PDB file of C-alpha atoms in Angstrom:
ATOM      1  CA  ASP Q   1     -14.740  -3.640 -11.901  1.00  0.00           C
ATOM      2  CA  VAL Q   2     -13.161  -5.265  -9.211  1.00  0.00           C
ATOM      3  CA  LYS Q   3     -13.280  -3.174  -5.985  1.00  0.00           C
ATOM      4  CA  VAL Q   4     -12.285  -2.850  -2.266  1.00  0.00           C
ATOM      5  CA  THR Q   5     -14.811  -0.789  -0.658  1.00  0.00           C
ATOM      6  CA  GLN Q   6     -14.566   1.061   2.810  1.00  0.00           C
ATOM      7  CA  SER Q   7     -17.887   1.742   4.579  1.00  0.00           C
ATOM      8  CA  SER Q   8     -17.228   5.265   5.116  1.00  0.00           C
ATOM      9  CA  ARG Q   9     -15.022   7.996   3.564  1.00  0.00           C
ATOM     10  CA  TYR Q  10     -15.271  10.335   6.652  1.00  0.00           C
ATOM     11  CA  LEU Q  11     -15.599   9.451  10.128  1.00  0.00           C
ATOM     12  CA  VAL Q  12     -15.639  11.643  13.433  1.00  0.00           C
ATOM     13  CA  LYS Q  13     -15.715   9.866  16.791  1.00  0.00           C
ATOM     14  CA  ARG Q  14     -15.157  10.848  20.325  1.00  0.00           C
ATOM     15  CA  THR Q  15     -12.351   9.865  22.596  1.00  0.00           C
ATOM     16  CA  GLY Q  16     -13.097   6.470  24.291  1.00  0.00           C
ATOM     17  CA  GLU Q  17     -15.599   5.356  21.603  1.00  0.00           C
ATOM     18  CA  LYS Q  18     -15.346   2.035  20.264  1.00  0.00           C
ATOM     19  CA  VAL Q  19     -14.889   2.366  16.454  1.00  0.00           C
ATOM     20  CA  PHE Q  20     -15.279   0.065  13.829  1.00  0.00           C
ATOM     21  CA  LEU Q  21     -13.979   0.324  10.191  1.00  0.00           C
ATOM     22  CA  GLU Q  22     -15.332  -1.923   7.621  1.00  0.00           C
ATOM     23  CA  CYS Q  23     -13.629  -3.285   4.349  1.00  0.00           C
ATOM     24  CA  VAL Q  24     -15.425  -5.546   1.653  1.00  0.00           C
ATOM     25  CA  GLN Q  25     -13.479  -6.855  -1.453  1.00  0.00           C
ATOM     26  CA  ASP Q  26     -15.402  -8.765  -4.266  1.00  0.00           C
ATOM     27  CA  MET Q  27     -12.282 -10.373  -5.886  1.00  0.00           C
ATOM     28  CA  ASP Q  28     -12.223 -13.545  -3.642  1.00  0.00           C
ATOM     29  CA  HIS Q  29      -8.514 -12.500  -2.382  1.00  0.00           C
ATOM     30  CA  GLU Q  30      -7.155 -14.589   0.503  1.00  0.00           C
ATOM     31  CA  ASN Q  31      -5.154 -11.714   1.862  1.00  0.00           C
ATOM     32  CA  MET Q  32      -6.446  -8.321   3.508  1.00  0.00           C
ATOM     33  CA  PHE Q  33      -4.721  -5.787   5.106  1.00  0.00           C
ATOM     34  CA  TRP Q  34      -5.423  -2.411   7.035  1.00  0.00           C
ATOM     35  CA  TYR Q  35      -2.730   0.435   7.046  1.00  0.00           C
ATOM     36  CA  ARG Q  36      -2.873   4.002   8.339  1.00  0.00           C
ATOM     37  CA  GLN Q  37      -1.392   6.851   6.562  1.00  0.00           C
ATOM     38  CA  ASP Q  38      -0.046   9.993   8.312  1.00  0.00           C
ATOM     39  CA  PRO Q  39       2.059  13.131   6.764  1.00  0.00           C
ATOM     40  CA  GLY Q  40       5.558  12.301   6.843  1.00  0.00           C
ATOM     41  CA  LEU Q  41       5.349   8.584   7.940  1.00  0.00           C
ATOM     42  CA  GLY Q  42       4.056   7.089   4.820  1.00  0.00           C
ATOM     43  CA  LEU Q  43       1.876   3.870   4.906  1.00  0.00           C
ATOM     44  CA  ARG Q  44       2.224   1.690   7.914  1.00  0.00           C
ATOM     45  CA  LEU Q  45       0.869  -1.870   8.445  1.00  0.00           C
ATOM     46  CA  ILE Q  46      -1.372  -2.345  11.305  1.00  0.00           C
ATOM     47  CA  TYR Q  47      -2.787  -5.901  10.754  1.00  0.00           C
ATOM     48  CA  PHE Q  48      -3.285  -8.295   7.964  1.00  0.00           C
ATOM     49  CA  SER Q  49      -5.111 -11.538   7.390  1.00  0.00           C
ATOM     50  CA  TYR Q  50      -4.374 -14.384   5.151  1.00  0.00           C
ATOM     51  CA  ASP Q  51      -7.493 -16.410   5.494  1.00  0.00           C
ATOM     52  CA  VAL Q  52     -10.828 -16.217   7.241  1.00  0.00           C
ATOM     53  CA  LYS Q  53     -10.405 -16.089  10.953  1.00  0.00           C
ATOM     54  CA  MET Q  54      -6.496 -15.696  10.671  1.00  0.00           C
ATOM     55  CA  LYS Q  55      -4.805 -12.451  11.648  1.00  0.00           C
ATOM     56  CA  GLU Q  56      -1.130 -11.220  11.918  1.00  0.00           C
ATOM     57  CA  LYS Q  57       0.125  -7.937  13.587  1.00  0.00           C
ATOM     58  CA  GLY Q  58       1.818  -5.680  11.429  1.00  0.00           C
ATOM     59  CA  ASP Q  59       4.150  -2.907  12.343  1.00  0.00           C
ATOM     60  CA  ILE Q  60       1.929  -0.720  14.611  1.00  0.00           C
ATOM     61  CA  PRO Q  61      -0.954  -3.123  15.981  1.00  0.00           C
ATOM     62  CA  GLU Q  62      -1.173  -1.507  19.657  1.00  0.00           C
ATOM     63  CA  GLY Q  63      -4.669   0.269  20.282  1.00  0.00           C
ATOM     64  CA  TYR Q  64      -6.141  -1.967  17.310  1.00  0.00           C
ATOM     65  CA  SER Q  65      -7.801  -5.153  16.783  1.00  0.00           C
ATOM     66  CA  VAL Q  66      -9.404  -6.853  13.732  1.00  0.00           C
ATOM     67  CA  SER Q  67     -11.830  -9.289  12.590  1.00  0.00           C
ATOM     68  CA  ARG Q  68     -12.125 -11.566   9.535  1.00  0.00           C
ATOM     69  CA  GLU Q  69     -15.269 -13.918   9.832  1.00  0.00           C
ATOM     70  CA  LYS Q  70     -15.885 -13.917   6.092  1.00  0.00           C
ATOM     71  CA  LYS Q  71     -13.512 -13.844   3.355  1.00  0.00           C
ATOM     72  CA  GLU Q  72     -14.662 -10.861   1.699  1.00  0.00           C
ATOM     73  CA  ARG Q  73     -14.928  -8.685   4.923  1.00  0.00           C
ATOM     74  CA  PHE Q  74     -12.095  -7.392   7.035  1.00  0.00           C
ATOM     75  CA  SER Q  75     -12.874  -5.101  10.219  1.00  0.00           C
ATOM     76  CA  LEU Q  76     -10.588  -2.903  11.962  1.00  0.00           C
ATOM     77  CA  ILE Q  77     -11.729  -2.062  15.591  1.00  0.00           C
ATOM     78  CA  LEU Q  78     -10.314   0.551  17.720  1.00  0.00           C
ATOM     79  CA  GLU Q  79     -11.325  -0.532  21.157  1.00  0.00           C
ATOM     80  CA  SER Q  80     -11.207   2.785  22.762  1.00  0.00           C
ATOM     81  CA  ALA Q  81     -10.358   5.686  20.241  1.00  0.00           C
ATOM     82  CA  SER Q  82      -7.738   8.105  21.078  1.00  0.00           C
ATOM     83  CA  THR Q  83      -6.763  11.292  19.439  1.00  0.00           C
ATOM     84  CA  ASN Q  84      -3.294   9.946  18.328  1.00  0.00           C
ATOM     85  CA  GLN Q  85      -5.431   7.340  16.191  1.00  0.00           C
ATOM     86  CA  THR Q  86      -6.713  10.258  14.134  1.00  0.00           C
ATOM     87  CA  SER Q  87      -5.415   9.317  10.555  1.00  0.00           C
ATOM     88  CA  MET Q  88      -6.217   7.927   7.095  1.00  0.00           C
ATOM     89  CA  TYR Q  89      -6.899   4.375   7.209  1.00  0.00           C
ATOM     90  CA  LEU Q  90      -6.596   2.194   4.030  1.00  0.00           C
ATOM     91  CA  CYS Q  91      -7.838  -1.264   3.583  1.00  0.00           C
ATOM     92  CA  ALA Q  92      -6.375  -3.491   0.767  1.00  0.00           C
ATOM     93  CA  SER Q  93      -6.638  -7.064  -0.478  1.00  0.00           C
ATOM     94  CA  SER Q  94      -4.267  -9.003  -2.591  1.00  0.00           C
ATOM     95  CA  ASN Q  95      -3.382 -12.158  -4.632  1.00  0.00           C
ATOM     96  CA  LEU Q  96       0.194 -12.614  -5.819  1.00  0.00           C
ATOM     97  CA  ARG Q  97       0.029 -10.345  -8.512  1.00  0.00           C
ATOM     98  CA  GLY Q  98      -0.375  -7.283  -6.359  1.00  0.00           C
ATOM     99  CA  TYR Q  99      -2.626  -5.104  -3.936  1.00  0.00           C
ATOM    100  CA  THR Q 100      -5.905  -3.356  -4.612  1.00  0.00           C
ATOM    101  CA  PHE Q 101      -6.681  -0.679  -2.108  1.00  0.00           C
ATOM    102  CA  GLY Q 102      -9.861   0.940  -1.221  1.00  0.00           C
ATOM    103  CA  SER Q 103     -10.452   4.768  -1.122  1.00  0.00           C
ATOM    104  CA  GLY Q 104      -9.491   5.083   2.340  1.00  0.00           C
ATOM    105  CA  THR Q 105     -11.565   6.383   5.587  1.00  0.00           C
ATOM    106  CA  ARG Q 106     -10.223   9.473   7.320  1.00  0.00           C
ATOM    107  CA  LEU Q 107     -11.006   9.392  10.967  1.00  0.00           C
ATOM    108  CA  THR Q 108     -10.812  12.088  13.313  1.00  0.00           C
ATOM    109  CA  VAL Q 109     -10.989  11.613  16.948  1.00  0.00           C
ATOM    110  CA  VAL Q 110     -11.987  14.574  18.923  1.00  0.00           C
TER     111      VAL Q 110
ATOM    112  CA  ASP H   1      13.442  -7.640   5.329  1.00  0.00           C
ATOM    113  CA  ALA H   2      15.083  -5.605   2.515  1.00  0.00           C
ATOM    114  CA  LYS H   3      14.763  -1.847   2.889  1.00  0.00           C
ATOM    115  CA  THR H   4      14.386   0.566   0.148  1.00  0.00           C
ATOM    116  CA  THR H   5      15.807   4.031  -0.453  1.00  0.00           C
ATOM    117  CA  GLN H   6      14.131   6.734  -2.615  1.00  0.00           C
ATOM    118  CA  PRO H   7      14.794  10.162  -3.257  1.00  0.00           C
ATOM    119  CA  THR H   8      12.097  12.380  -1.261  1.00  0.00           C
ATOM    120  CA  SER H   9      10.867  14.438  -4.268  1.00  0.00           C
ATOM    121  CA  MET H  10      11.745  14.959  -8.122  1.00  0.00           C
ATOM    122  CA  ASP H  11      10.339  17.147 -10.748  1.00  0.00           C
ATOM    123  CA  CYS H  12       9.719  16.271 -14.280  1.00  0.00           C
ATOM    124  CA  ALA H  13       8.413  18.554 -17.319  1.00  0.00           C
ATOM    125  CA  GLU H  14       5.136  17.238 -19.030  1.00  0.00           C
ATOM    126  CA  GLY H  15       6.169  14.897 -21.928  1.00  0.00           C
ATOM    127  CA  ARG H  16       9.645  14.147 -20.804  1.00  0.00           C
ATOM    128  CA  ALA H  17      10.648  10.720 -19.409  1.00  0.00           C
ATOM    129  CA  ALA H  18      10.386  10.443 -15.498  1.00  0.00           C
ATOM    130  CA  ASN H  19      12.934   8.336 -14.225  1.00  0.00           C
ATOM    131  CA  LEU H  20      12.549   7.360 -10.591  1.00  0.00           C
ATOM    132  CA  PRO H  21      15.535   5.539  -8.814  1.00  0.00           C
ATOM    133  CA  CYS H  22      15.166   2.939  -5.897  1.00  0.00           C
ATOM    134  CA  ASN H  23      17.995   1.496  -4.027  1.00  0.00           C
ATOM    135  CA  HIS H  24      17.454  -1.923  -2.484  1.00  0.00           C
ATOM    136  CA  SER H  25      21.010  -3.105  -1.736  1.00  0.00           C
ATOM    137  CA  THR H  26      20.009  -5.893   0.881  1.00  0.00           C
ATOM    138  CA  ILE H  27      17.582  -7.352  -1.410  1.00  0.00           C
ATOM    139  CA  SER H  28      17.551 -11.222  -1.265  1.00  0.00           C
ATOM    140  CA  GLY H  29      17.219 -13.669  -4.253  1.00  0.00           C
ATOM    141  CA  ASN H  30      13.572 -14.482  -4.149  1.00  0.00           C
ATOM    142  CA  GLU H  31      12.207 -11.059  -3.237  1.00  0.00           C
ATOM    143  CA  TYR H  32      10.500  -8.819  -5.907  1.00  0.00           C
ATOM    144  CA  VAL H  33      10.529  -5.369  -6.568  1.00  0.00           C
ATOM    145  CA  TYR H  34       7.066  -3.720  -6.828  1.00  0.00           C
ATOM    146  CA  TRP H  35       6.228  -0.206  -7.574  1.00  0.00           C
ATOM    147  CA  TYR H  36       3.084   1.556  -6.563  1.00  0.00           C
ATOM    148  CA  ARG H  37       1.959   5.197  -6.715  1.00  0.00           C
ATOM    149  CA  GLN H  38      -0.672   7.050  -4.748  1.00  0.00           C
ATOM    150  CA  ILE H  39      -2.428  10.044  -6.288  1.00  0.00           C
ATOM    151  CA  HIS H  40      -3.682  12.605  -3.704  1.00  0.00           C
ATOM    152  CA  SER H  41      -6.872  11.327  -1.728  1.00  0.00           C
ATOM    153  CA  GLN H  42      -6.594   7.947  -3.270  1.00  0.00           C
ATOM    154  CA  GLY H  43      -5.610   4.641  -2.330  1.00  0.00           C
ATOM    155  CA  PRO H  44      -2.040   3.357  -3.739  1.00  0.00           C
ATOM    156  CA  GLN H  45      -2.263   1.828  -7.214  1.00  0.00           C
ATOM    157  CA  TYR H  46      -0.128  -0.999  -8.753  1.00  0.00           C
ATOM    158  CA  ILE H  47       2.169   0.081 -11.354  1.00  0.00           C
ATOM    159  CA  ILE H  48       4.632  -2.678 -12.132  1.00  0.00           C
ATOM    160  CA  HIS H  49       6.884  -5.426 -10.499  1.00  0.00           C
ATOM    161  CA  GLY H  50       9.892  -7.597 -11.490  1.00  0.00           C
ATOM    162  CA  LEU H  51      12.536 -10.103 -10.128  1.00  0.00           C
ATOM    163  CA  LYS H  52      15.557  -9.964 -12.350  1.00  0.00           C
ATOM    164  CA  ASN H  53      14.634  -8.995 -15.917  1.00  0.00           C
ATOM    165  CA  ASN H  54      13.475  -5.647 -17.035  1.00  0.00           C
ATOM    166  CA  GLU H  55       9.661  -5.480 -17.435  1.00  0.00           C
ATOM    167  CA  THR H  56       7.392  -3.184 -19.382  1.00  0.00           C
ATOM    168  CA  ASN H  57       3.566  -2.605 -19.481  1.00  0.00           C
ATOM    169  CA  GLU H  58       1.142   0.097 -20.338  1.00  0.00           C
ATOM    170  CA  MET H  59       1.891   2.241 -17.564  1.00  0.00           C
ATOM    171  CA  ALA H  60       5.583   2.019 -17.151  1.00  0.00           C
ATOM    172  CA  SER H  61       8.977   0.270 -17.592  1.00  0.00           C
ATOM    173  CA  LEU H  62      10.960  -1.064 -14.762  1.00  0.00           C
ATOM    174  CA  ILE H  63      14.787  -1.566 -15.191  1.00  0.00           C
ATOM    175  CA  ILE H  64      16.664  -3.640 -12.427  1.00  0.00           C
ATOM    176  CA  THR H  65      20.453  -3.610 -12.229  1.00  0.00           C
ATOM    177  CA  GLU H  66      22.198  -6.993 -12.907  1.00  0.00           C
ATOM    178  CA  ASP H  67      23.137  -7.262  -9.234  1.00  0.00           C
ATOM    179  CA  ARG H  68      19.572  -6.192  -8.199  1.00  0.00           C
ATOM    180  CA  LYS H  69      20.621  -3.717  -5.792  1.00  0.00           C
ATOM    181  CA  SER H  70      18.760  -0.813  -7.337  1.00  0.00           C
ATOM    182  CA  SER H  71      16.186  -0.307  -9.916  1.00  0.00           C
ATOM    183  CA  THR H  72      14.400   2.594 -11.896  1.00  0.00           C
ATOM    184  CA  LEU H  73      10.794   3.111 -12.984  1.00  0.00           C
ATOM    185  CA  ILE H  74      10.465   4.797 -16.162  1.00  0.00           C
ATOM    186  CA  LEU H  75       7.180   6.733 -17.119  1.00  0.00           C
ATOM    187  CA  PRO H  76       8.304   7.287 -20.793  1.00  0.00           C
ATOM    188  CA  HIS H  77       5.973  10.369 -21.409  1.00  0.00           C
ATOM    189  CA  ALA H  78       4.946  12.150 -18.142  1.00  0.00           C
ATOM    190  CA  THR H  79       1.611  13.869 -18.116  1.00  0.00           C
ATOM    191  CA  LEU H  80       0.168  16.134 -15.329  1.00  0.00           C
ATOM    192  CA  ARG H  81      -2.074  13.332 -14.065  1.00  0.00           C
ATOM    193  CA  ASP H  82       1.264  11.439 -13.121  1.00  0.00           C
ATOM    194  CA  THR H  83       2.077  13.600 -10.273  1.00  0.00           C
ATOM    195  CA  ALA H  84       1.882  11.319  -7.324  1.00  0.00           C
ATOM    196  CA  VAL H  85       3.926   9.546  -4.491  1.00  0.00           C
ATOM    197  CA  TYR H  86       5.710   6.758  -6.008  1.00  0.00           C
ATOM    198  CA  TYR H  87       6.653   3.863  -3.616  1.00  0.00           C
ATOM    199  CA  CYS H  88       9.434   1.381  -4.368  1.00  0.00           C
ATOM    200  CA  ILE H  89       8.763  -1.629  -2.224  1.00  0.00           C
ATOM    201  CA  VAL H  90      10.493  -4.956  -2.076  1.00  0.00           C
ATOM    202  CA  ARG H  91       8.062  -7.826  -1.254  1.00  0.00           C
ATOM    203  CA  VAL H  92       8.311  -9.582   2.190  1.00  0.00           C
ATOM    204  CA  ASP H  93       6.854 -12.999   2.664  1.00  0.00           C
ATOM    205  CA  LYS H  94       4.952 -13.567   5.806  1.00  0.00           C
ATOM    206  CA  ASN H  95       3.296 -16.775   6.495  1.00  0.00           C
ATOM    207  CA  SER H  96       0.933 -17.852   3.901  1.00  0.00           C
ATOM    208  CA  GLY H  97       0.382 -14.321   2.601  1.00  0.00           C
ATOM    209  CA  TYR H  98       2.736 -11.444   2.269  1.00  0.00           C
ATOM    210  CA  ALA H  99       2.815  -7.891   3.439  1.00  0.00           C
ATOM    211  CA  LEU H 100       4.074  -4.890   1.425  1.00  0.00           C
ATOM    212  CA  ASN H 101       6.121  -2.540   3.460  1.00  0.00           C
ATOM    213  CA  PHE H 102       5.502   0.990   2.208  1.00  0.00           C
ATOM    214  CA  GLY H 103       8.173   3.541   2.812  1.00  0.00           C
ATOM    215  CA  LYS H 104       7.763   7.263   2.383  1.00  0.00           C
ATOM    216  CA  GLY H 105       8.191   7.052  -1.528  1.00  0.00           C
ATOM    217  CA  THR H 106       9.223   9.792  -3.994  1.00  0.00           C
ATOM    218  CA  SER H 107       6.781  12.648  -4.522  1.00  0.00           C
ATOM    219  CA  LEU H 108       6.891  13.199  -8.241  1.00  0.00           C
ATOM    220  CA  LEU H 109       5.731  16.688  -9.458  1.00  0.00           C
ATOM    221  CA  VAL H 110       4.985  17.035 -13.334  1.00  0.00           C
ATOM    222  CA  THR H 111       5.086  20.509 -14.519  1.00  0.00           C
ATOM    223  CA  PRO H 112       3.515  22.211 -17.668  1.00  0.00           C
TER     224      PRO H 112
END
């Protein structure tokens, strides 16, 4: 079964920490995405990548960066975590047919 | 980018058809309509997509109006497991890939 795997289901970090959220897909998809989901706001696109070492800003990139060194792996980086980055983070990969999402990482910044 | 408008919430009795509407009046000619759903605590799941013609698969049917300004997702025999948030999305092309802009969706509650 094809999969998008996010390394952690739950994560608690302290304010100011550097946080890495990892995402791996096994479908050889070109495109990968990071979203965050908050109550009442739906899913909002943070960054996406359409090729290795390529990245594009989404709607809310501030406070985040990404890394795509290999096709199957797309990392989201919080350079200095803040409490307003407490959220559910969802990774996805896609081909032209559609998206496959991971199960999400619930990050709490204290 | 074309935006979509969906009702915030809907109810449906188990076994009946659930008809979820979506307005996308600014859609352009080469944009597809996608439907996803998100069951609590899971990532969104692809349901169906279409351009002009009506589409059907094992999960649902998609009816797109002739002017393409609106569409309806039909779950023919809703079950309790269909309780979820349903997102209607118009595909946006960006560079070599594409990004889907998810709105707030419709929260569908299927009741016994």
